[in-house]
Short mmCIF file of C-alpha atoms in Angstrom, two decimals:
data_model
loop_
_atom_site.label_atom_id
_atom_site.label_comp_id
_atom_site.label_asym_id
_atom_site.label_seq_id
_atom_site.Cartn_x
_atom_site.Cartn_y
_atom_site.Cartn_z
CA MET T 1 -97.39 208.78 -213.21
CA LEU T 2 -98.83 211.88 -211.59
CA LYS T 3 -96.53 214.60 -210.25
CA TYR T 4 -97.19 213.76 -206.58
CA GLU T 5 -96.68 210.04 -207.20
CA GLU T 6 -93.33 210.88 -208.75
CA VAL T 7 -92.30 212.92 -205.71
CA ALA T 8 -93.54 210.12 -203.42
CA LEU T 9 -91.49 207.58 -205.40
CA LYS T 10 -88.34 209.69 -205.09
CA ILE T 11 -88.70 210.24 -201.35
CA ARG T 12 -89.65 206.55 -200.86
CA THR T 13 -86.45 205.53 -202.64
CA LEU T 14 -84.39 207.71 -200.31
CA LEU T 15 -86.19 206.22 -197.29
CA GLU T 16 -85.77 202.62 -198.47
CA ASN T 17 -82.09 203.14 -199.09
CA GLY T 18 -81.42 204.64 -195.68
CA ILE T 19 -80.59 208.14 -196.95
CA TYR T 20 -83.24 209.28 -194.49
CA LYS T 21 -82.87 207.18 -191.32
CA THR T 22 -85.36 206.00 -188.68
CA GLY T 23 -86.11 208.74 -186.16
CA GLU T 24 -84.64 211.43 -188.38
CA ARG T 25 -86.60 214.56 -189.26
CA LEU T 26 -87.33 215.03 -192.97
CA PRO T 27 -86.68 218.42 -194.60
CA SER T 28 -89.54 220.88 -194.13
CA LEU T 29 -92.45 221.22 -196.57
CA GLU T 30 -90.90 224.41 -197.92
CA GLN T 31 -87.55 222.70 -198.42
CA LEU T 32 -89.09 219.68 -200.18
CA LYS T 33 -91.10 222.03 -202.36
CA ALA T 34 -87.88 223.75 -203.42
CA ASP T 35 -85.94 220.46 -203.78
CA TYR T 36 -88.46 218.89 -206.15
CA HIS T 37 -89.58 222.08 -207.91
CA VAL T 38 -93.26 221.39 -207.26
CA SER T 39 -96.15 223.14 -205.52
CA LYS T 40 -96.81 222.84 -201.80
CA SER T 41 -100.00 220.83 -202.41
CA THR T 42 -98.02 218.32 -204.52
CA VAL T 43 -95.60 217.81 -201.61
CA ILE T 44 -98.55 217.44 -199.20
CA LYS T 45 -100.14 214.75 -201.40
CA ALA T 46 -96.82 212.90 -201.75
CA LEU T 47 -96.28 212.93 -197.97
CA GLU T 48 -99.84 211.71 -197.39
CA ILE T 49 -99.09 208.60 -199.46
CA LEU T 50 -95.86 207.90 -197.56
CA GLU T 51 -97.66 208.41 -194.25
CA LYS T 52 -100.33 205.87 -195.17
CA GLU T 53 -97.64 203.38 -196.21
CA GLY T 54 -96.05 203.72 -192.77
CA TYR T 55 -92.81 205.33 -193.96
CA ILE T 56 -93.23 208.65 -192.16
CA TYR T 57 -95.18 210.27 -189.36
CA GLN T 58 -96.33 213.87 -189.67
CA SER T 59 -96.52 215.58 -186.32
CA ARG T 60 -98.53 218.77 -186.13
CA GLY T 61 -95.99 221.38 -185.10
CA SER T 62 -92.91 219.17 -184.69
CA GLY T 63 -92.23 218.15 -188.29
CA ILE T 64 -92.09 214.99 -190.33
CA PHE T 65 -90.34 211.91 -188.90
CA VAL T 66 -89.00 208.73 -190.45
CA ARG T 67 -90.69 205.63 -189.02
CA SER T 68 -89.02 202.26 -188.48
CA PRO T 69 -89.10 200.18 -191.66
CA LYS T 70 -91.83 197.52 -191.75
CA ARG T 71 -90.55 193.98 -191.19
CA SER T 72 -90.59 192.02 -194.45
CA GLY T 73 -93.42 189.57 -195.17
CA TYR T 74 -96.01 191.31 -192.99
CA ILE T 75 -99.26 192.44 -194.60
CA ASN T 76 -100.02 196.15 -194.07
CA LEU T 77 -103.68 196.09 -193.11
CA PHE T 78 -104.11 199.82 -193.25
CA THR T 79 -103.42 200.24 -196.95
CA SER T 80 -104.31 196.70 -197.89
CA ASN T 81 -105.93 196.53 -201.27
CA GLY T 82 -106.06 192.85 -201.62
CA PHE T 83 -102.68 191.30 -200.80
CA THR T 84 -101.07 191.51 -204.19
CA ASP T 85 -100.23 195.18 -203.84
CA ASP T 86 -98.79 195.02 -200.37
CA LEU T 87 -96.71 191.89 -200.73
CA LYS T 88 -95.09 192.99 -203.95
CA ASP T 89 -91.75 191.47 -202.98
CA HIS T 90 -93.47 188.09 -202.66
CA ARG T 91 -95.17 185.85 -205.19
CA ILE T 92 -98.94 185.75 -204.56
CA THR T 93 -100.82 183.05 -206.47
CA SER T 94 -104.36 181.68 -206.32
CA ARG T 95 -106.10 178.36 -206.79
CA VAL T 96 -109.70 178.94 -207.82
CA ILE T 97 -112.14 176.63 -206.03
CA GLU T 98 -115.40 178.08 -207.32
CA VAL T 99 -116.83 180.90 -209.42
CA CYS T 100 -120.61 181.20 -209.69
CA GLU T 101 -123.53 183.59 -209.59
CA ILE T 102 -125.73 183.73 -206.50
CA LYS T 103 -129.27 184.60 -207.59
CA THR T 104 -130.73 184.97 -204.09
CA PRO T 105 -128.17 186.53 -201.73
CA ASN T 106 -128.90 186.01 -198.03
CA THR T 107 -129.67 188.77 -195.53
CA GLU T 108 -126.05 189.15 -194.43
CA LEU T 109 -124.89 189.74 -198.00
CA GLN T 110 -127.77 192.14 -198.64
CA GLN T 111 -126.75 194.11 -195.58
CA ARG T 112 -122.98 194.16 -196.14
CA LEU T 113 -123.24 195.13 -199.81
CA HIS T 114 -126.38 197.32 -199.52
CA LEU T 115 -128.12 195.12 -202.11
CA THR T 116 -131.55 195.92 -203.46
CA LYS T 117 -134.00 192.99 -203.64
CA GLN T 118 -133.37 192.19 -207.30
CA GLU T 119 -129.57 192.31 -207.13
CA THR T 120 -127.38 189.26 -207.62
CA VAL T 121 -123.73 188.68 -206.77
CA TYR T 122 -120.75 186.73 -208.08
CA TYR T 123 -119.21 184.30 -205.65
CA VAL T 124 -115.51 183.50 -205.91
CA GLN T 125 -113.72 181.08 -203.60
CA ARG T 126 -109.93 180.92 -203.79
CA VAL T 127 -107.04 179.49 -201.85
CA ARG T 128 -104.21 182.00 -201.90
CA TYR T 129 -100.51 181.28 -201.68
CA ILE T 130 -97.51 183.38 -200.74
CA ASP T 131 -94.22 182.18 -202.26
CA GLU T 132 -95.93 178.80 -202.91
CA LYS T 133 -96.94 178.48 -199.20
CA VAL T 134 -100.66 178.46 -198.43
CA LEU T 135 -101.78 181.81 -196.95
CA CYS T 136 -105.59 181.84 -196.70
CA ILE T 137 -108.99 180.84 -198.01
CA GLU T 138 -110.91 183.77 -199.44
CA LYS T 139 -114.64 183.76 -200.16
CA SER T 140 -115.60 186.92 -202.03
CA TYR T 141 -118.96 188.26 -203.10
CA PHE T 142 -119.05 190.89 -205.85
CA ARG T 143 -122.09 192.97 -206.81
CA ARG T 144 -123.00 192.16 -210.42
CA LYS T 145 -124.32 195.70 -210.74
CA LEU T 146 -120.71 196.92 -210.55
CA ILE T 147 -118.84 193.80 -211.65
CA PRO T 148 -120.96 192.56 -214.56
CA TYR T 149 -118.56 189.77 -215.58
CA MET T 150 -116.39 187.32 -213.66
CA SER T 151 -114.62 184.14 -214.74
CA GLU T 152 -112.18 181.52 -213.49
CA ASP T 153 -109.47 183.12 -215.64
CA ILE T 154 -109.97 186.51 -214.00
CA ALA T 155 -110.08 184.94 -210.54
CA LYS T 156 -106.73 183.22 -211.17
CA GLY T 157 -105.02 186.62 -211.27
CA SER T 158 -105.57 189.84 -209.38
CA ILE T 159 -109.32 190.53 -209.36
CA PHE T 160 -108.63 194.06 -208.15
CA GLN T 161 -106.36 194.82 -211.06
CA TYR T 162 -109.15 193.61 -213.37
CA ILE T 163 -111.67 195.81 -211.57
CA GLU T 164 -109.47 198.88 -211.77
CA ASP T 165 -108.02 198.44 -215.24
CA ASN T 166 -110.88 196.86 -217.17
CA LEU T 167 -113.96 198.06 -215.32
CA LYS T 168 -112.44 201.47 -214.48
CA ILE T 169 -113.74 201.34 -210.91
CA ASN T 170 -111.83 203.53 -208.48
CA ILE T 171 -111.32 201.60 -205.25
CA GLY T 172 -111.62 203.88 -202.24
CA TYR T 173 -111.63 202.32 -198.80
CA SER T 174 -112.56 199.21 -196.84
CA ASP T 175 -113.86 198.17 -193.43
CA ILE T 176 -111.96 195.30 -191.83
CA TYR T 177 -113.33 193.29 -188.90
CA PHE T 178 -111.61 190.25 -187.48
CA GLN T 179 -111.43 187.95 -184.51
CA ILE T 180 -109.66 184.89 -183.21
CA SER T 181 -111.19 181.57 -184.22
CA THR T 182 -110.49 177.96 -185.14
CA LEU T 183 -110.65 176.21 -188.52
CA ASN T 184 -113.48 173.85 -189.35
CA GLN T 185 -112.81 170.55 -191.10
CA GLU T 186 -113.36 171.86 -194.64
CA GLU T 187 -111.10 174.87 -194.08
CA ALA T 188 -108.40 172.80 -192.40
CA LEU T 189 -108.31 170.47 -195.41
CA LEU T 190 -107.79 173.35 -197.87
CA LEU T 191 -105.10 174.94 -195.69
CA ASN T 192 -103.22 171.72 -194.88
CA GLN T 193 -103.96 172.28 -191.20
CA THR T 194 -105.59 170.15 -188.56
CA ASP T 195 -109.27 170.51 -187.72
CA GLY T 196 -109.56 173.09 -184.89
CA ALA T 197 -106.23 174.83 -185.63
CA PRO T 198 -106.08 178.49 -184.55
CA THR T 199 -106.93 181.07 -187.19
CA LEU T 200 -107.96 184.64 -187.73
CA ARG T 201 -111.50 185.02 -189.13
CA TYR T 202 -111.57 188.16 -191.17
CA GLU T 203 -114.28 190.16 -192.94
CA GLN T 204 -113.68 193.01 -195.34
CA VAL T 205 -116.07 195.23 -197.29
CA PHE T 206 -114.54 197.25 -200.12
CA TYR T 207 -116.07 200.51 -201.30
CA THR T 208 -115.54 202.63 -204.41
CA GLN T 209 -114.17 206.14 -204.09
CA THR T 210 -117.74 207.40 -203.87
CA GLY T 211 -118.70 205.07 -201.04
CA VAL T 212 -120.47 202.27 -202.96
CA PRO T 213 -119.76 198.76 -201.54
CA PHE T 214 -118.80 196.29 -204.27
CA ASP T 215 -116.92 193.39 -202.60
CA TYR T 216 -117.61 191.53 -199.36
CA SER T 217 -114.92 189.00 -198.46
CA GLN T 218 -114.54 186.42 -195.71
CA ILE T 219 -111.04 185.14 -195.13
CA VAL T 220 -109.46 182.54 -192.85
CA PHE T 221 -105.69 182.49 -192.54
CA GLU T 222 -103.12 179.77 -192.22
CA GLN T 223 -101.33 180.17 -188.91
CA SER T 224 -97.67 180.26 -189.85
CA SER T 225 -97.66 182.36 -193.03
CA ALA T 226 -100.11 185.10 -192.01
CA LYS T 227 -98.35 188.03 -190.35
CA PHE T 228 -99.82 191.46 -190.05
CA TYR T 229 -98.70 195.05 -189.61
CA ILE T 230 -100.55 198.29 -188.90
CA PRO T 231 -98.87 201.72 -188.97
CA SER T 232 -101.08 203.08 -186.19
CA ILE T 233 -101.35 206.65 -184.97
CA LYS T 234 -102.58 208.30 -181.83
CA MET Q 1 -110.81 222.15 -176.39
CA LEU Q 2 -109.11 223.44 -179.52
CA LYS Q 3 -111.16 224.98 -182.32
CA TYR Q 4 -110.69 222.03 -184.68
CA GLU Q 5 -111.56 219.54 -181.94
CA GLU Q 6 -114.77 221.47 -181.37
CA VAL Q 7 -115.67 221.31 -185.06
CA ALA Q 8 -114.79 217.59 -185.13
CA LEU Q 9 -117.04 217.02 -182.07
CA LYS Q 10 -119.97 218.80 -183.72
CA ILE Q 11 -119.67 216.90 -187.00
CA ARG Q 12 -119.10 213.61 -185.10
CA THR Q 13 -122.33 214.23 -183.19
CA LEU Q 14 -124.24 214.72 -186.44
CA LEU Q 15 -122.70 211.52 -187.84
CA GLU Q 16 -123.43 209.48 -184.72
CA ASN Q 17 -127.03 210.62 -184.68
CA GLY Q 18 -127.65 209.78 -188.33
CA ILE Q 19 -128.08 213.38 -189.50
CA TYR Q 20 -125.40 212.50 -192.04
CA LYS Q 21 -126.07 208.96 -193.25
CA THR Q 22 -123.80 206.16 -194.52
CA GLY Q 23 -122.85 206.66 -198.18
CA GLU Q 24 -123.96 210.29 -198.14
CA ARG Q 25 -121.68 213.08 -199.28
CA LEU Q 26 -120.77 215.66 -196.62
CA PRO Q 27 -121.04 219.37 -197.42
CA SER Q 28 -117.94 220.72 -199.18
CA LEU Q 29 -114.94 222.19 -197.35
CA GLU Q 30 -116.11 225.68 -198.32
CA GLN Q 31 -119.61 224.99 -197.00
CA LEU Q 32 -118.34 223.55 -193.70
CA LYS Q 33 -116.02 226.52 -193.32
CA ALA Q 34 -119.02 228.84 -193.67
CA ASP Q 35 -121.27 226.68 -191.45
CA TYR Q 36 -118.85 226.65 -188.52
CA HIS Q 37 -117.35 230.13 -189.02
CA VAL Q 38 -113.78 228.80 -188.98
CA SER Q 39 -110.78 228.82 -191.31
CA LYS Q 40 -110.26 226.25 -194.03
CA SER Q 41 -107.29 224.73 -192.20
CA THR Q 42 -109.45 224.25 -189.07
CA VAL Q 43 -111.99 222.32 -191.16
CA ILE Q 44 -109.19 220.25 -192.73
CA LYS Q 45 -107.82 219.33 -189.27
CA ALA Q 46 -111.30 218.42 -188.00
CA LEU Q 47 -111.95 216.19 -191.03
CA GLU Q 48 -108.55 214.51 -190.60
CA ILE Q 49 -109.56 213.41 -187.09
CA LEU Q 50 -112.89 212.03 -188.30
CA GLU Q 51 -111.15 210.23 -191.16
CA LYS Q 52 -108.73 208.54 -188.77
CA GLU Q 53 -111.62 207.48 -186.53
CA GLY Q 54 -113.27 205.81 -189.52
CA TYR Q 55 -116.30 208.13 -189.69
CA ILE Q 56 -115.59 209.58 -193.11
CA TYR Q 57 -113.59 208.94 -196.24
CA GLN Q 58 -112.05 211.84 -198.17
CA SER Q 59 -111.78 211.09 -201.84
CA ARG Q 60 -109.47 213.27 -203.89
CA GLY Q 61 -111.77 214.91 -206.41
CA SER Q 62 -115.06 213.25 -205.47
CA GLY Q 63 -115.74 214.72 -202.04
CA ILE Q 64 -116.14 213.52 -198.47
CA PHE Q 65 -118.23 210.42 -197.81
CA VAL Q 66 -119.86 209.01 -194.68
CA ARG Q 67 -118.53 205.54 -193.84
CA SER Q 68 -120.56 202.74 -192.25
CA PRO Q 69 -120.59 203.08 -188.46
CA LYS Q 70 -118.14 200.78 -186.66
CA ARG Q 71 -119.79 197.80 -184.97
CA SER Q 72 -119.84 198.26 -181.21
CA GLY Q 73 -117.25 196.51 -179.01
CA TYR Q 74 -114.58 196.28 -181.71
CA ILE Q 75 -111.16 197.82 -181.03
CA ASN Q 76 -110.05 200.30 -183.70
CA LEU Q 77 -106.44 199.30 -184.28
CA PHE Q 78 -105.61 202.26 -186.45
CA THR Q 79 -106.15 204.93 -183.80
CA SER Q 80 -105.58 202.61 -180.86
CA ASN Q 81 -103.84 204.41 -178.07
CA GLY Q 82 -104.10 201.74 -175.51
CA PHE Q 83 -107.64 200.40 -175.33
CA THR Q 84 -109.08 202.83 -172.85
CA ASP Q 85 -109.60 205.55 -175.42
CA ASP Q 86 -111.17 203.47 -178.11
CA LEU Q 87 -113.53 201.42 -175.97
CA LYS Q 88 -114.90 204.42 -174.16
CA ASP Q 89 -118.43 202.98 -174.08
CA HIS Q 90 -117.05 199.98 -172.20
CA ARG Q 91 -115.51 199.61 -168.77
CA ILE Q 92 -111.79 198.76 -169.07
CA THR Q 93 -110.13 197.64 -165.84
CA SER Q 94 -106.76 196.11 -164.98
CA ARG Q 95 -105.35 193.62 -162.52
CA VAL Q 96 -101.69 194.32 -161.92
CA ILE Q 97 -99.56 191.17 -161.84
CA GLU Q 98 -96.14 192.76 -161.60
CA VAL Q 99 -94.34 196.11 -161.62
CA CYS Q 100 -90.55 196.15 -161.46
CA GLU Q 101 -87.42 197.62 -162.90
CA ILE Q 102 -85.31 195.63 -165.34
CA LYS Q 103 -81.66 196.61 -164.92
CA THR Q 104 -80.32 194.58 -167.84
CA PRO Q 105 -82.76 194.61 -170.75
CA ASN Q 106 -82.23 191.85 -173.31
CA THR Q 107 -81.26 192.39 -176.95
CA GLU Q 108 -84.86 192.37 -178.19
CA LEU Q 109 -85.81 195.17 -175.78
CA GLN Q 110 -82.69 197.12 -176.65
CA GLN Q 111 -83.61 196.89 -180.30
CA ARG Q 112 -87.32 197.67 -180.04
CA LEU Q 113 -86.83 200.65 -177.74
CA HIS Q 114 -83.50 201.85 -179.20
CA LEU Q 115 -81.91 201.57 -175.74
CA THR Q 116 -78.38 202.68 -175.04
CA LYS Q 117 -76.22 200.26 -173.02
CA GLN Q 118 -76.81 201.97 -169.67
CA GLU Q 119 -80.56 202.33 -169.99
CA THR Q 120 -83.05 200.45 -167.82
CA VAL Q 121 -86.77 199.85 -168.26
CA TYR Q 122 -89.89 199.44 -166.14
CA TYR Q 123 -91.76 196.21 -166.61
CA VAL Q 124 -95.51 196.13 -166.04
CA GLN Q 125 -97.62 193.01 -166.43
CA ARG Q 126 -101.37 193.39 -166.32
CA VAL Q 127 -104.48 191.37 -167.07
CA ARG Q 128 -107.03 193.67 -168.68
CA TYR Q 129 -110.80 193.33 -168.54
CA ILE Q 130 -113.59 194.71 -170.70
CA ASP Q 131 -116.92 195.03 -168.85
CA GLU Q 132 -115.54 192.64 -166.20
CA LYS Q 133 -114.72 190.01 -168.88
CA VAL Q 134 -111.05 189.12 -169.36
CA LEU Q 135 -109.65 190.71 -172.55
CA CYS Q 136 -105.88 190.18 -172.63
CA ILE Q 137 -102.55 189.86 -170.86
CA GLU Q 138 -100.29 192.83 -171.46
CA LYS Q 139 -96.54 192.88 -170.75
CA SER Q 140 -95.20 196.40 -171.19
CA TYR Q 141 -91.68 197.75 -171.06
CA PHE Q 142 -91.22 201.49 -170.51
CA ARG Q 143 -87.96 203.39 -170.94
CA ARG Q 144 -87.00 204.89 -167.57
CA LYS Q 145 -85.30 207.71 -169.45
CA LEU Q 146 -88.78 208.93 -170.48
CA ILE Q 147 -90.93 207.37 -167.75
CA PRO Q 148 -88.84 207.98 -164.59
CA TYR Q 149 -91.47 206.66 -162.17
CA MET Q 150 -93.95 203.79 -162.25
CA SER Q 151 -96.01 202.14 -159.51
CA GLU Q 152 -98.76 199.60 -159.00
CA ASP Q 153 -101.21 202.45 -158.38
CA ILE Q 154 -100.42 204.04 -161.72
CA ALA Q 155 -100.60 200.67 -163.48
CA LYS Q 156 -104.08 200.05 -162.05
CA GLY Q 157 -105.43 202.94 -164.11
CA SER Q 158 -104.61 204.24 -167.56
CA ILE Q 159 -100.82 204.39 -167.86
CA PHE Q 160 -101.17 206.46 -171.03
CA GLN Q 161 -103.25 209.10 -169.29
CA TYR Q 162 -100.53 209.29 -166.62
CA ILE Q 163 -97.85 209.62 -169.29
CA GLU Q 164 -99.71 212.37 -171.11
CA ASP Q 165 -101.09 214.31 -168.15
CA ASN Q 166 -98.31 213.97 -165.57
CA LEU Q 167 -95.21 213.46 -167.66
CA LYS Q 168 -96.40 215.75 -170.48
CA ILE Q 169 -95.26 213.31 -173.14
CA ASN Q 170 -97.01 213.72 -176.47
CA ILE Q 171 -97.83 210.30 -177.84
CA GLY Q 172 -97.40 210.19 -181.60
CA TYR Q 173 -97.69 206.85 -183.34
CA SER Q 174 -97.15 203.13 -182.95
CA ASP Q 175 -96.10 200.09 -184.95
CA ILE Q 176 -98.33 197.06 -184.52
CA TYR Q 177 -97.28 193.54 -185.55
CA PHE Q 178 -99.36 190.46 -184.86
CA GLN Q 179 -99.87 186.85 -185.77
CA ILE Q 180 -101.99 183.84 -184.98
CA SER Q 181 -100.79 181.70 -182.09
CA THR Q 182 -101.81 179.54 -179.17
CA LEU Q 183 -101.72 180.22 -175.42
CA ASN Q 184 -99.12 178.61 -173.22
CA GLN Q 185 -100.07 177.19 -169.83
CA GLU Q 186 -99.25 180.31 -167.82
CA GLU Q 187 -101.20 182.57 -170.20
CA ALA Q 188 -104.16 180.19 -170.36
CA LEU Q 189 -104.39 180.23 -166.57
CA LEU Q 190 -104.52 184.04 -166.40
CA LEU Q 191 -107.11 184.23 -169.20
CA ASN Q 192 -109.33 181.41 -167.92
CA GLN Q 193 -108.69 179.50 -171.13
CA THR Q 194 -107.37 176.04 -171.83
CA ASP Q 195 -103.71 175.43 -172.60
CA GLY Q 196 -103.25 175.68 -176.38
CA ALA Q 197 -106.36 177.82 -177.00
CA PRO Q 198 -106.17 180.03 -180.12
CA THR Q 199 -104.96 183.58 -179.60
CA LEU Q 200 -103.54 186.62 -181.32
CA ARG Q 201 -99.96 187.41 -180.33
CA TYR Q 202 -99.48 191.11 -180.65
CA GLU Q 203 -96.50 193.47 -180.39
CA GLN Q 204 -96.74 197.25 -180.28
CA VAL Q 205 -94.05 199.92 -180.04
CA PHE Q 206 -95.27 203.40 -179.11
CA TYR Q 207 -93.37 206.53 -180.13
CA THR Q 208 -93.57 210.14 -179.01
CA GLN Q 209 -94.58 212.83 -181.48
CA THR Q 210 -90.90 213.32 -182.28
CA GLY Q 211 -90.30 209.66 -183.04
CA VAL Q 212 -88.76 208.46 -179.75
CA PRO Q 213 -89.86 204.91 -178.74
CA PHE Q 214 -90.98 204.76 -175.08
CA ASP Q 215 -93.20 201.66 -174.69
CA TYR Q 216 -92.84 198.15 -176.09
CA SER Q 217 -95.80 195.90 -175.31
CA GLN Q 218 -96.54 192.23 -175.92
CA ILE Q 219 -100.17 191.23 -175.71
CA VAL Q 220 -102.09 187.96 -175.96
CA PHE Q 221 -105.85 188.12 -176.30
CA GLU Q 222 -108.70 186.06 -174.96
CA GLN Q 223 -110.54 184.53 -177.89
CA SER Q 224 -114.16 185.55 -177.33
CA SER Q 225 -113.82 189.14 -176.11
CA ALA Q 226 -111.16 190.40 -178.52
CA LYS Q 227 -112.67 191.86 -181.69
CA PHE Q 228 -110.86 194.19 -184.00
CA TYR Q 229 -111.64 196.83 -186.57
CA ILE Q 230 -109.49 198.75 -189.07
CA PRO Q 231 -110.79 201.62 -191.18
CA SER Q 232 -108.56 200.77 -194.12
CA ILE Q 233 -107.95 202.77 -197.28
CA LYS Q 234 -106.65 202.01 -200.74
#
């Protein structure tokens, strides 16, 4: 664990256990620096992490404030890196429907993933569950150029963990677009819903830390188990 | 305009006009500092703004990268400060349904806004339109302690602009929670939809820069005009 992650972990523990309370002001940068015997830039990095997780809000000039704790079971869409990470208190499992290579990606895929003409992609379709309840259907397209191997076994677990740990790809950021929609017959069947049930139709492109797109995913959610949270700022 | 806002505006203009292209690396902090004849901390503040708007991604160690431009007409939920700000290329208007004072706020309101027993709130219900098309129904509750006056005239325009400009309240951050739902009869009528149409049921609590909640809003969206975007990170 890096120094700043260690400091973040310590402060997070104090926040989660109510030592620092909602609305309270955290100690100043200088104070935290002295408390943890680290450099100012280490404190800044630690606070950045906690800000992104929605624990604190850093106000220019007024200090650092403790935010309200996130309600349990909601997916944080701002730091979402797949669901596994964010819903760590819940059991996320997957049923693999299909894993195959697409030799001739369509125009939409070419555009979203910035594919060159010769490039192919892996296609993975999964139904995902939260605490044994169906959560969503996920259709993901991975660039073979970056993800040279994919299998049903890998898709059963966390694909992102595989990408980070085995392929040593540093995941950077993602663009999320979504809108209100209804399920078609095929989707409804997989989600145990009725044809035409309300859903959220969701698209996400994931990029590496150097801005290279490697995963384009389309997701539809089951109405009752999908709940979302965003720690928004002005 | 503050120095860092000016630098942000200049870089944003270059980004919007394709001088810096998607996937490209921006000049280094040192270079930008020299280019704009400002201090390093001014550059850092300017880049922070552009990062939050989803224009750039700052990777620790690898540099600053240009993100894909946001598709037009989508609401950025990460920096959403009411819709007026984010949809500035679109015409946002409001029809005021009700403005009144609630003398005895219920438990939910008390909780969300951290009300003391004596506190009252203003209730504002509006239907909001984007380019003359219906977008959502918004029911907002404002703490009278912070917003001592509210009227139909104010509610017709941007309430947030009124709060910032006239009441000199600095808006800080907000918590957004939402889930998939269906419209009830009353909502469907106001949104020109059918009873039971799919929607997104959305709750947002806004806080001042020093962490004081002042606005709790419940929103339901019209299916076809509501489109959302989040510039997410790992």
